[in-house]
Short mmCIF file of C-alpha atoms in Angstrom, two decimals:
data_model
loop_
_atom_site.label_atom_id
_atom_site.label_comp_id
_atom_site.label_asym_id
_atom_site.label_seq_id
_atom_site.Cartn_x
_atom_site.Cartn_y
_atom_site.Cartn_z
CA UNK A 984 142.10 125.61 108.20
CA UNK A 985 139.54 123.97 105.86
CA UNK A 986 137.66 126.02 102.55
CA UNK A 987 134.50 126.51 102.31
CA UNK A 988 134.20 125.13 99.11
CA UNK A 989 135.60 121.95 100.51
CA UNK A 990 132.63 121.93 103.71
CA UNK A 991 130.16 122.27 101.29
CA UNK A 992 131.32 119.73 99.07
CA UNK A 993 131.91 117.46 101.97
CA UNK A 994 127.55 118.69 103.24
CA UNK A 995 126.99 117.43 99.76
CA UNK A 996 128.44 114.69 99.20
CA UNK A 997 126.99 113.38 103.47
CA UNK A 998 123.04 114.45 101.71
CA UNK A 999 123.78 111.74 99.17
CA UNK A 1000 125.04 109.28 101.95
CA UNK A 1001 121.74 109.41 103.52
CA UNK A 1002 119.87 109.90 100.24
CA UNK A 1003 118.45 113.35 100.88
CA UNK A 1004 120.67 115.10 98.08
CA UNK A 1005 117.82 116.75 96.96
CA UNK A 1006 117.03 118.76 99.75
CA UNK A 1007 120.97 119.93 99.87
CA UNK A 1008 120.22 122.43 96.87
CA UNK A 1009 120.18 125.76 98.56
CA UNK A 1010 119.99 128.95 96.31
CA UNK A 1011 120.06 126.93 93.55
CA UNK A 1012 123.52 125.49 93.39
CA UNK A 1013 125.01 124.15 92.23
CA UNK A 1014 124.45 127.03 89.27
CA UNK A 1015 123.12 126.80 86.05
CA UNK A 1016 119.99 126.70 83.67
CA UNK A 1017 115.66 125.35 85.58
CA UNK A 1018 114.36 124.52 88.66
CA UNK A 1019 116.32 123.10 91.00
CA UNK A 1020 114.44 119.30 92.04
CA UNK A 1021 112.89 118.37 95.40
CA UNK A 1022 110.77 115.16 95.74
CA UNK A 1023 107.61 114.82 95.00
CA UNK A 1024 105.05 115.63 97.83
CA UNK A 1025 101.80 112.43 97.94
CA UNK A 1026 98.79 114.53 97.20
CA UNK A 1027 96.09 113.93 98.24
CA UNK A 1028 94.43 110.19 97.18
CA UNK A 1029 97.84 109.34 98.01
CA UNK A 1030 97.96 110.38 100.70
CA UNK A 1031 94.90 108.43 101.39
CA UNK A 1032 96.00 105.34 99.48
CA UNK A 1033 99.83 105.31 101.93
CA UNK A 1034 97.59 106.16 105.95
CA UNK A 1035 95.13 103.33 104.45
CA UNK A 1036 97.58 100.17 104.80
CA UNK A 1037 96.43 97.75 107.61
CA UNK A 1038 98.92 96.53 109.55
CA UNK A 1039 96.30 94.26 110.55
CA UNK A 1040 95.90 92.76 107.46
CA UNK A 1041 100.06 92.68 106.71
CA UNK A 1042 100.27 90.96 110.08
CA UNK A 1043 97.59 88.36 108.73
CA UNK A 1044 98.66 87.59 105.76
CA UNK A 1045 102.09 86.67 107.06
CA UNK A 1046 100.98 84.57 109.60
CA UNK A 1047 98.40 82.67 107.19
CA UNK A 1048 101.08 82.39 104.91
CA UNK A 1049 103.60 80.84 107.53
CA UNK A 1050 100.30 78.55 108.47
CA UNK A 1051 100.76 76.23 106.00
CA UNK A 1052 104.44 74.73 107.03
CA UNK A 1053 106.18 74.67 104.17
CA UNK A 1054 105.79 76.68 100.54
CA UNK A 1055 108.33 75.07 98.57
CA UNK A 1056 108.45 74.53 94.71
CA UNK A 1057 109.12 71.01 95.44
CA UNK A 1058 105.25 70.77 98.02
CA UNK A 1059 102.37 69.73 97.80
CA UNK A 1060 100.16 71.52 94.88
CA UNK A 1061 96.22 69.21 96.07
CA UNK A 1062 96.74 68.88 99.27
CA UNK A 1063 94.28 72.01 101.06
CA UNK A 1064 95.99 73.01 104.52
CA UNK A 1065 99.72 72.32 103.53
CA UNK A 1066 102.09 72.66 100.95
CA UNK A 1067 102.40 75.75 98.22
CA UNK A 1068 99.52 74.55 96.38
CA UNK A 1069 97.57 75.81 99.25
CA UNK A 1070 99.45 78.78 99.67
CA UNK A 1071 98.68 79.66 95.53
CA UNK A 1072 95.20 79.07 96.20
CA UNK A 1073 94.89 81.49 99.09
CA UNK A 1074 96.51 83.93 97.25
CA UNK A 1075 94.37 83.58 94.43
CA UNK A 1076 91.08 83.20 96.49
CA UNK A 1077 91.98 86.89 98.90
CA UNK A 1078 92.82 88.43 95.86
CA UNK A 1079 89.84 88.02 93.97
CA UNK A 1080 87.84 88.91 97.10
CA UNK A 1081 89.56 91.97 96.29
CA UNK A 1082 88.83 92.31 92.70
CA UNK A 1083 85.29 92.10 92.84
CA UNK A 1084 85.40 95.22 94.09
CA UNK A 1085 87.01 96.88 91.33
CA UNK A 1086 83.78 97.17 88.41
CA UNK A 1087 85.60 94.53 86.39
CA UNK A 1088 89.40 96.84 86.50
CA UNK A 1089 90.28 94.25 88.15
CA UNK A 1090 91.64 90.30 87.20
CA UNK A 1091 92.88 87.53 88.44
CA UNK A 1092 95.14 85.04 86.87
CA UNK A 1093 97.77 81.94 88.35
CA UNK A 1094 99.71 81.76 84.80
CA UNK A 1095 101.29 78.44 85.06
CA UNK A 1096 103.23 75.92 82.99
CA UNK A 1097 105.43 72.62 83.69
CA UNK A 1098 109.33 73.14 84.71
CA UNK A 1099 110.82 70.20 82.97
CA UNK A 1100 113.82 69.08 85.32
CA UNK A 1101 117.39 70.31 85.88
CA UNK A 1102 119.57 70.19 89.08
CA UNK A 1103 116.91 71.18 91.31
CA UNK A 1104 113.64 69.98 89.40
CA UNK A 1105 114.44 66.82 89.43
CA UNK A 1106 110.39 66.00 88.27
CA UNK A 1107 108.16 67.85 85.97
CA UNK A 1108 106.77 70.62 88.16
CA UNK A 1109 104.13 73.00 87.63
CA UNK A 1110 105.20 76.51 88.32
CA UNK A 1111 102.17 78.70 88.92
CA UNK A 1112 102.17 82.52 89.30
CA UNK A 1113 98.97 84.19 91.22
CA UNK A 1114 98.55 88.00 89.25
CA UNK A 1115 95.44 90.53 89.85
CA UNK A 1116 96.07 93.02 86.98
CA UNK A 1117 94.37 96.34 86.84
CA UNK A 1118 94.25 97.55 83.48
CA UNK A 1119 95.31 101.11 82.45
CA UNK A 1120 92.11 103.30 82.35
CA UNK A 1121 93.51 105.14 79.51
CA UNK A 1122 97.05 102.66 78.27
CA UNK A 1123 96.71 99.55 79.22
CA UNK A 1124 99.59 98.35 77.29
CA UNK A 1125 101.78 101.07 79.53
CA UNK A 1126 102.51 98.41 82.13
CA UNK A 1127 104.41 98.67 86.29
CA UNK A 1128 104.62 95.37 87.63
CA UNK A 1129 104.71 95.14 92.11
CA UNK A 1130 106.19 91.41 93.38
CA UNK A 1131 107.46 88.98 95.93
CA UNK A 1132 107.59 85.52 96.02
CA UNK A 1133 105.27 83.27 97.98
CA UNK A 1134 107.96 79.64 97.46
CA UNK A 1135 109.83 79.25 100.84
CA UNK A 1136 112.91 76.78 101.71
CA UNK A 1137 115.23 75.38 104.38
CA UNK A 1138 118.59 75.04 104.56
CA UNK A 1139 118.72 72.04 101.53
CA UNK A 1140 117.21 73.24 98.84
CA UNK A 1141 115.57 70.14 97.95
CA UNK A 1142 114.75 69.64 101.20
CA UNK A 1143 110.40 69.95 100.51
CA UNK A 1144 109.36 68.18 103.87
CA UNK A 1145 110.53 69.96 106.49
CA UNK A 1146 108.63 73.15 107.84
CA UNK A 1147 109.72 76.13 105.79
CA UNK A 1148 107.65 79.29 107.38
CA UNK A 1149 109.41 82.47 104.82
CA UNK A 1150 108.14 84.61 107.25
CA UNK A 1151 110.45 87.02 105.64
CA UNK A 1152 111.74 85.41 102.51
CA UNK A 1153 108.85 86.28 101.32
CA UNK A 1154 105.76 86.38 102.43
CA UNK A 1155 106.79 90.01 104.34
CA UNK A 1156 107.00 90.94 99.87
CA UNK A 1157 103.89 89.14 99.07
CA UNK A 1158 102.06 90.36 101.96
CA UNK A 1159 102.68 94.13 100.76
CA UNK A 1160 101.57 92.92 97.50
CA UNK A 1161 98.28 91.93 98.20
CA UNK A 1162 97.70 94.99 100.56
CA UNK A 1163 98.17 97.20 97.90
CA UNK A 1164 96.03 95.10 95.24
CA UNK A 1165 93.87 95.34 97.90
CA UNK A 1166 93.71 99.22 98.19
CA UNK A 1167 94.03 100.26 94.63
CA UNK A 1168 90.71 97.27 93.65
CA UNK A 1169 89.37 101.01 93.70
CA UNK A 1170 91.08 103.45 91.74
CA UNK A 1171 91.68 104.01 87.98
CA UNK A 1172 95.54 105.19 86.93
CA UNK A 1173 96.32 105.72 83.55
CA UNK A 1174 98.97 102.72 82.97
CA UNK A 1175 98.18 99.10 84.28
CA UNK A 1176 99.36 97.65 87.53
CA UNK A 1177 100.54 93.57 87.76
CA UNK A 1178 100.46 92.23 91.38
CA UNK A 1179 102.37 89.57 90.99
CA UNK A 1180 103.58 86.55 93.43
CA UNK A 1181 105.64 84.79 91.89
CA UNK A 1182 106.32 80.55 92.69
CA UNK A 1183 110.19 78.60 92.15
CA UNK A 1184 112.33 82.23 93.13
CA UNK A 1185 114.66 79.88 94.94
CA UNK A 1186 115.24 77.00 92.96
CA UNK A 1187 116.01 79.97 90.07
CA UNK A 1188 113.81 82.84 89.68
CA UNK A 1189 111.17 80.20 87.82
CA UNK A 1190 107.49 81.91 87.92
CA UNK A 1191 109.28 85.72 87.40
CA UNK A 1192 111.19 84.12 83.83
CA UNK A 1193 108.02 82.75 83.03
CA UNK A 1194 106.04 86.21 83.16
CA UNK A 1195 108.66 88.23 81.85
CA UNK A 1196 109.39 86.47 79.09
CA UNK A 1197 105.12 86.28 78.35
CA UNK A 1198 105.33 89.90 78.87
CA UNK A 1199 108.56 90.76 75.85
CA UNK A 1200 106.29 87.77 73.53
CA UNK A 1201 103.61 89.91 73.56
CA UNK A 1202 104.84 93.31 73.46
CA UNK A 1203 103.76 94.68 76.70
CA UNK A 1204 105.39 97.87 77.22
CA UNK A 1205 106.83 97.31 80.70
CA UNK A 1206 108.49 100.25 82.43
CA UNK A 1207 109.09 99.39 85.71
CA UNK A 1208 108.68 96.28 88.09
CA UNK A 1209 109.11 97.23 92.19
CA UNK A 1210 110.34 93.82 93.06
CA UNK A 1211 110.05 93.09 97.23
CA UNK A 1212 112.30 90.18 98.54
CA UNK A 1213 113.10 90.14 102.77
CA UNK A 1214 111.05 93.33 103.79
CA UNK A 1215 110.06 91.98 106.59
CA UNK A 1216 112.22 93.35 109.07
CA UNK A 1217 115.08 96.05 110.36
CA UNK A 1218 117.25 94.23 112.49
CA UNK A 1219 120.17 93.06 111.37
CA UNK A 1220 122.11 89.67 112.51
CA UNK A 1221 124.18 92.34 114.68
CA UNK A 1222 121.53 93.43 116.38
CA UNK A 1223 121.94 97.02 114.51
CA UNK A 1224 118.62 98.22 114.19
CA UNK A 1225 117.66 100.91 111.06
CA UNK A 1226 113.83 100.99 111.46
CA UNK A 1227 113.92 104.24 108.74
CA UNK A 1228 115.75 102.55 105.95
CA UNK A 1229 115.49 100.61 102.53
CA UNK A 1230 117.93 99.18 100.62
CA UNK A 1231 117.21 99.69 96.70
CA UNK A 1232 118.75 97.59 94.35
CA UNK A 1233 119.33 99.18 90.82
CA UNK A 1234 121.60 97.86 88.08
CA UNK A 1235 124.02 99.84 85.88
CA UNK A 1236 124.55 98.68 82.57
CA UNK A 1237 121.54 96.93 81.40
CA UNK A 1238 122.15 92.47 80.95
CA UNK A 1239 119.85 93.17 77.74
CA UNK A 1240 122.45 95.15 75.38
CA UNK A 1241 123.89 94.44 73.17
CA UNK A 1242 127.79 95.14 72.69
CA UNK A 1243 127.44 97.91 70.55
CA UNK A 1244 125.11 99.65 72.62
CA UNK A 1245 127.27 99.06 75.82
CA UNK A 1246 130.08 100.69 73.90
CA UNK A 1247 128.08 103.23 73.18
CA UNK A 1248 127.08 103.68 77.10
CA UNK A 1249 130.23 103.34 78.24
CA UNK A 1250 131.78 106.28 75.26
CA UNK A 1251 128.89 108.51 77.02
CA UNK A 1252 129.51 107.72 80.74
CA UNK A 1253 126.11 106.93 80.86
CA UNK A 1254 126.76 103.72 83.26
CA UNK A 1255 125.13 105.05 86.41
CA UNK A 1256 122.03 105.92 83.89
CA UNK A 1257 120.33 102.48 83.12
CA UNK A 1258 116.85 101.89 82.75
CA UNK A 1259 117.04 100.76 86.34
CA UNK A 1260 119.05 103.55 88.12
CA UNK A 1261 116.77 105.53 86.54
CA UNK A 1262 113.39 104.05 87.75
CA UNK A 1263 115.42 104.12 91.56
CA UNK A 1264 115.97 107.63 91.31
CA UNK A 1265 112.09 107.79 90.40
CA UNK A 1266 111.18 105.76 93.42
CA UNK A 1267 113.66 108.63 96.18
CA UNK A 1268 111.83 111.35 94.58
CA UNK A 1269 108.30 109.96 95.29
CA UNK A 1270 108.99 107.81 98.02
CA UNK A 1271 110.56 109.76 100.57
CA UNK A 1272 108.50 112.26 102.55
CA UNK A 1273 106.67 112.88 105.62
CA UNK A 1274 103.89 109.83 105.22
CA UNK A 1275 106.84 107.56 104.34
CA UNK A 1276 109.09 109.10 107.13
CA UNK A 1277 111.82 106.16 104.90
CA UNK A 1278 114.55 106.45 103.50
CA UNK A 1279 114.87 104.49 100.48
CA UNK A 1280 119.29 103.90 100.22
CA UNK A 1281 119.72 103.10 96.40
CA UNK A 1282 122.40 100.84 95.79
CA UNK A 1283 124.94 101.05 92.92
CA UNK A 1284 124.61 96.95 91.55
CA UNK A 1285 122.14 95.08 90.67
CA UNK A 1286 121.54 92.82 94.02
CA UNK A 1287 123.58 91.71 97.39
CA UNK A 1288 126.85 90.19 96.21
CA UNK A 1289 126.94 87.90 93.70
CA UNK A 1290 123.18 86.94 94.55
CA UNK A 1291 119.61 88.08 93.10
CA UNK A 1292 116.24 87.62 92.86
CA UNK A 1293 113.55 87.61 90.75
CA UNK A 1294 113.74 91.53 89.99
CA UNK A 1295 116.50 90.23 87.32
CA UNK A 1296 114.32 88.03 84.80
CA UNK A 1297 112.42 91.37 84.26
CA UNK A 1298 116.34 92.87 83.98
CA UNK A 1299 117.47 89.97 81.93
CA UNK A 1300 114.23 90.36 79.27
CA UNK A 1301 115.01 94.36 78.65
CA UNK A 1302 112.16 95.67 81.51
CA UNK A 1303 113.98 97.98 83.79
CA UNK A 1304 113.34 96.35 87.55
CA UNK A 1305 114.96 97.09 91.15
CA UNK A 1306 115.09 95.30 94.28
CA UNK A 1307 113.50 95.98 97.93
CA UNK A 1308 115.76 94.88 100.63
CA UNK A 1309 115.34 95.60 104.18
CA UNK A 1310 118.97 97.02 105.66
CA UNK A 1311 120.44 94.52 107.38
CA UNK A 1312 119.76 90.89 106.87
CA UNK A 1313 119.73 88.04 109.77
CA UNK A 1314 120.83 84.92 108.16
CA UNK A 1315 120.04 82.85 110.99
CA UNK A 1316 116.38 83.32 109.85
CA UNK A 1317 116.87 83.03 106.37
CA UNK A 1318 117.45 79.75 104.59
CA UNK A 1319 117.19 77.32 107.39
CA UNK A 1320 115.55 74.40 109.30
CA UNK A 1321 113.86 75.34 112.22
CA UNK A 1322 115.83 74.39 115.21
CA UNK A 1323 117.67 75.79 118.76
CA UNK A 1324 121.20 75.66 118.53
CA UNK A 1325 122.98 77.03 122.28
CA UNK A 1326 120.32 79.51 122.91
CA UNK A 1327 120.20 81.05 119.20
CA UNK A 1328 116.70 80.57 117.18
CA UNK A 1329 117.15 79.78 113.26
CA UNK A 1330 114.83 79.43 110.56
CA UNK A 1331 112.53 82.75 109.13
CA UNK A 1332 109.83 82.80 112.34
CA UNK A 1333 106.73 84.53 112.31
CA UNK A 1334 107.97 86.89 115.81
CA UNK A 1335 111.31 87.57 113.74
CA UNK A 1336 108.67 90.21 111.75
CA UNK A 1337 108.43 94.15 112.56
CA UNK A 1338 105.22 94.35 111.12
CA UNK A 1339 105.40 98.01 111.66
CA UNK A 1340 108.34 97.91 109.33
CA UNK A 1341 106.34 96.55 106.85
CA UNK A 1342 103.58 99.63 106.57
CA UNK A 1343 106.75 101.32 106.10
CA UNK A 1344 107.92 100.11 102.81
CA UNK A 1345 104.82 98.68 101.81
CA UNK A 1346 104.26 102.73 101.38
CA UNK A 1347 107.55 103.25 99.21
CA UNK A 1348 106.03 100.64 97.47
CA UNK A 1349 102.41 102.65 96.97
CA UNK A 1350 103.89 106.10 96.70
CA UNK A 1351 106.13 104.37 94.17
CA UNK A 1352 103.97 102.27 92.20
CA UNK A 1353 101.05 104.93 92.10
CA UNK A 1354 103.61 107.53 91.28
CA UNK A 1355 104.26 105.31 87.87
CA UNK A 1356 100.78 104.62 86.73
CA UNK A 1357 99.79 108.02 87.11
CA UNK A 1358 102.15 109.96 85.40
CA UNK A 1359 102.88 109.58 81.91
CA UNK A 1360 105.35 107.09 80.70
CA UNK A 1361 109.03 107.90 80.24
CA UNK A 1362 109.77 109.28 77.04
CA UNK A 1363 111.43 106.91 74.20
CA UNK A 1364 113.68 107.35 71.67
CA UNK A 1365 115.67 109.59 73.93
CA UNK A 1366 118.88 111.13 71.99
CA UNK A 1367 121.63 113.46 72.34
CA UNK A 1368 123.16 115.81 69.13
CA UNK A 1369 126.80 114.93 69.20
CA UNK A 1370 127.86 115.24 65.70
CA UNK A 1371 128.15 119.46 65.92
CA UNK A 1372 131.19 120.09 68.53
CA UNK A 1373 129.17 123.20 70.65
CA UNK A 1374 128.63 124.66 73.99
CA UNK A 1375 125.01 123.88 73.35
CA UNK A 1376 123.59 120.35 73.90
CA UNK A 1377 120.02 119.96 71.58
CA UNK A 1378 118.23 116.73 73.02
CA UNK A 1379 115.24 115.00 70.58
CA UNK A 1380 113.17 112.37 71.85
CA UNK A 1381 109.69 110.90 70.34
CA UNK A 1382 106.52 112.68 71.16
CA UNK A 1383 103.41 111.21 73.23
CA UNK A 1384 99.99 111.39 72.52
CA UNK A 1385 99.49 110.52 75.91
CA UNK A 1386 101.41 113.32 77.05
CA UNK A 1387 99.10 117.23 78.28
CA UNK A 1388 101.31 119.33 80.15
CA UNK A 1389 104.59 119.00 78.57
CA UNK A 1390 108.39 117.85 78.57
CA UNK A 1391 111.42 118.93 81.03
CA UNK A 1392 115.25 118.90 79.73
CA UNK A 1393 116.93 117.24 83.79
CA UNK A 1394 120.41 117.21 84.12
CA UNK A 1395 122.89 117.12 86.65
CA UNK A 1396 126.75 117.53 87.01
CA UNK A 1397 128.66 114.10 86.61
CA UNK A 1398 130.08 114.01 89.87
CA UNK A 1399 126.69 113.64 91.54
CA UNK A 1400 123.47 111.01 91.79
CA UNK A 1401 120.55 112.64 91.31
CA UNK A 1402 118.82 114.99 88.91
CA UNK A 1403 119.65 118.73 90.29
CA UNK A 1404 117.67 120.52 87.78
CA UNK A 1405 114.65 120.04 85.14
CA UNK A 1406 114.60 122.57 82.45
CA UNK A 1407 110.61 122.89 81.64
CA UNK A 1408 110.52 123.01 77.81
CA UNK A 1409 106.90 122.76 76.70
CA UNK A 1410 104.44 120.24 74.76
CA UNK A 1411 107.71 119.67 71.75
CA UNK A 1412 110.18 117.08 70.71
CA UNK A 1413 113.20 118.55 70.21
CA UNK A 1414 114.93 121.49 72.36
CA UNK A 1415 118.47 123.11 72.72
CA UNK A 1416 120.06 123.78 76.39
CA UNK A 1417 123.03 126.22 77.30
CA UNK A 1418 124.62 123.25 79.27
CA UNK A 1419 127.79 121.47 77.80
CA UNK A 1420 126.61 117.52 77.72
CA UNK A 1421 130.79 116.95 78.01
CA UNK A 1422 130.02 118.45 81.76
CA UNK A 1423 126.50 117.50 82.65
CA UNK A 1424 124.76 114.12 82.43
CA UNK A 1425 121.19 114.80 80.41
CA UNK A 1426 117.68 113.09 80.95
CA UNK A 1427 114.15 113.85 79.75
CA UNK A 1428 110.91 113.40 81.58
CA UNK A 1429 107.76 113.46 80.98
CA UNK A 1430 104.80 116.39 82.79
CA UNK A 1431 101.49 115.58 83.23
CA UNK A 1432 99.27 118.19 84.01
CA UNK A 1433 98.40 116.01 87.25
CA UNK A 1434 101.79 117.14 88.00
CA UNK A 1435 103.26 113.51 87.62
CA UNK A 1436 106.42 113.58 86.61
CA UNK A 1437 107.34 110.33 84.63
CA UNK A 1438 111.27 108.75 84.51
CA UNK A 1439 113.52 110.29 82.78
CA UNK A 1440 115.40 108.83 79.73
CA UNK A 1441 118.60 108.94 78.77
CA UNK A 1442 119.75 110.09 75.56
CA UNK A 1443 121.77 108.15 73.42
CA UNK A 1444 123.40 109.51 70.71
CA UNK A 1445 121.53 110.32 67.81
#
């Protein structure tokens, strides 16, 4: 006979696998102080944004980007109709029309630099990003980045002359960036949102690394990056259709941490509590709702096996970043010469993009980036007192003058993936809770009077 506890554990694990863990807690189970955490439903303004995402506009952007023939990094930069230069100029022009409605809050830039030759760049090559920056109304130096890459390629990474429509990889991601820039241009979130279309991704993450390094050197407080790369179709190469799921890759131990920091993280059992995973937990909490109808599947690795994307540039510079990718890739439509072989169509063509699916992924991104920019910032310098042996736990953090409603200590049993409980502690910067640090994982999050809550900060020994 199967015990009731085994059945409860099975149900919980099943819900975790579905990405719906927080909906499984009935009667505040597992028991402990605080209230059981539930997903945050969108408020009226966010609901309006989610419902305003325009499928025809997304389709038009993807079709236009595919029409440039190739957007290879080494392709022509001055031809007005073909090549990466034409794509760059069109994206910037469209972004300027969005910014015109912002009363000066949104500005458009095309930051560029010259990449010197390496194994995949044979000549000095200008790498140009297109960035729309919506300046935060009260905390302009707190920044969140929404990104995709606009360059494309075929099978041979050095082939810059053949058609490389790049409809899914990654016109789909750029379309999401552009559509949300249009919709949010007239809004006034407290924090800054950067809507970025990067170049040079296929050759080595050149454009995103340039931007990440620039932001780091300028001391900009980038608290989250949502990168979209290959988000155009839910149909895999095995024919499996998964239209209401999106993978979100969330790396573990940050590549920017020192050996001493890594050792402490491992000693604390914090391998699953990197800033990227806290960002991922936040996104699942705000983006899975009745409007998006999407399941956000947190993937506990930096990217797909031995592969990468633009979010990794930000991770390497110490910024939290995640990557969205469709649930099952079709490799016949990715990094392929356009051709027909024995009835099989190869190539990243517009006909293989599901625009309804892209709209739903755009809604996930909109819920994530909007909630980040309207919530207080993630608490800084979170620590937990570890020097005294006690079954209570004392946490501290730096007070933030922009937090107007207080803080919460969140916790979960160490064998759970999602936060299960939150304990409100008020407008303080230290608190003791009656939960043993030996049994659970802790985090600290800030709460705004608008009801938005920040991502959690993981406390290190202090």
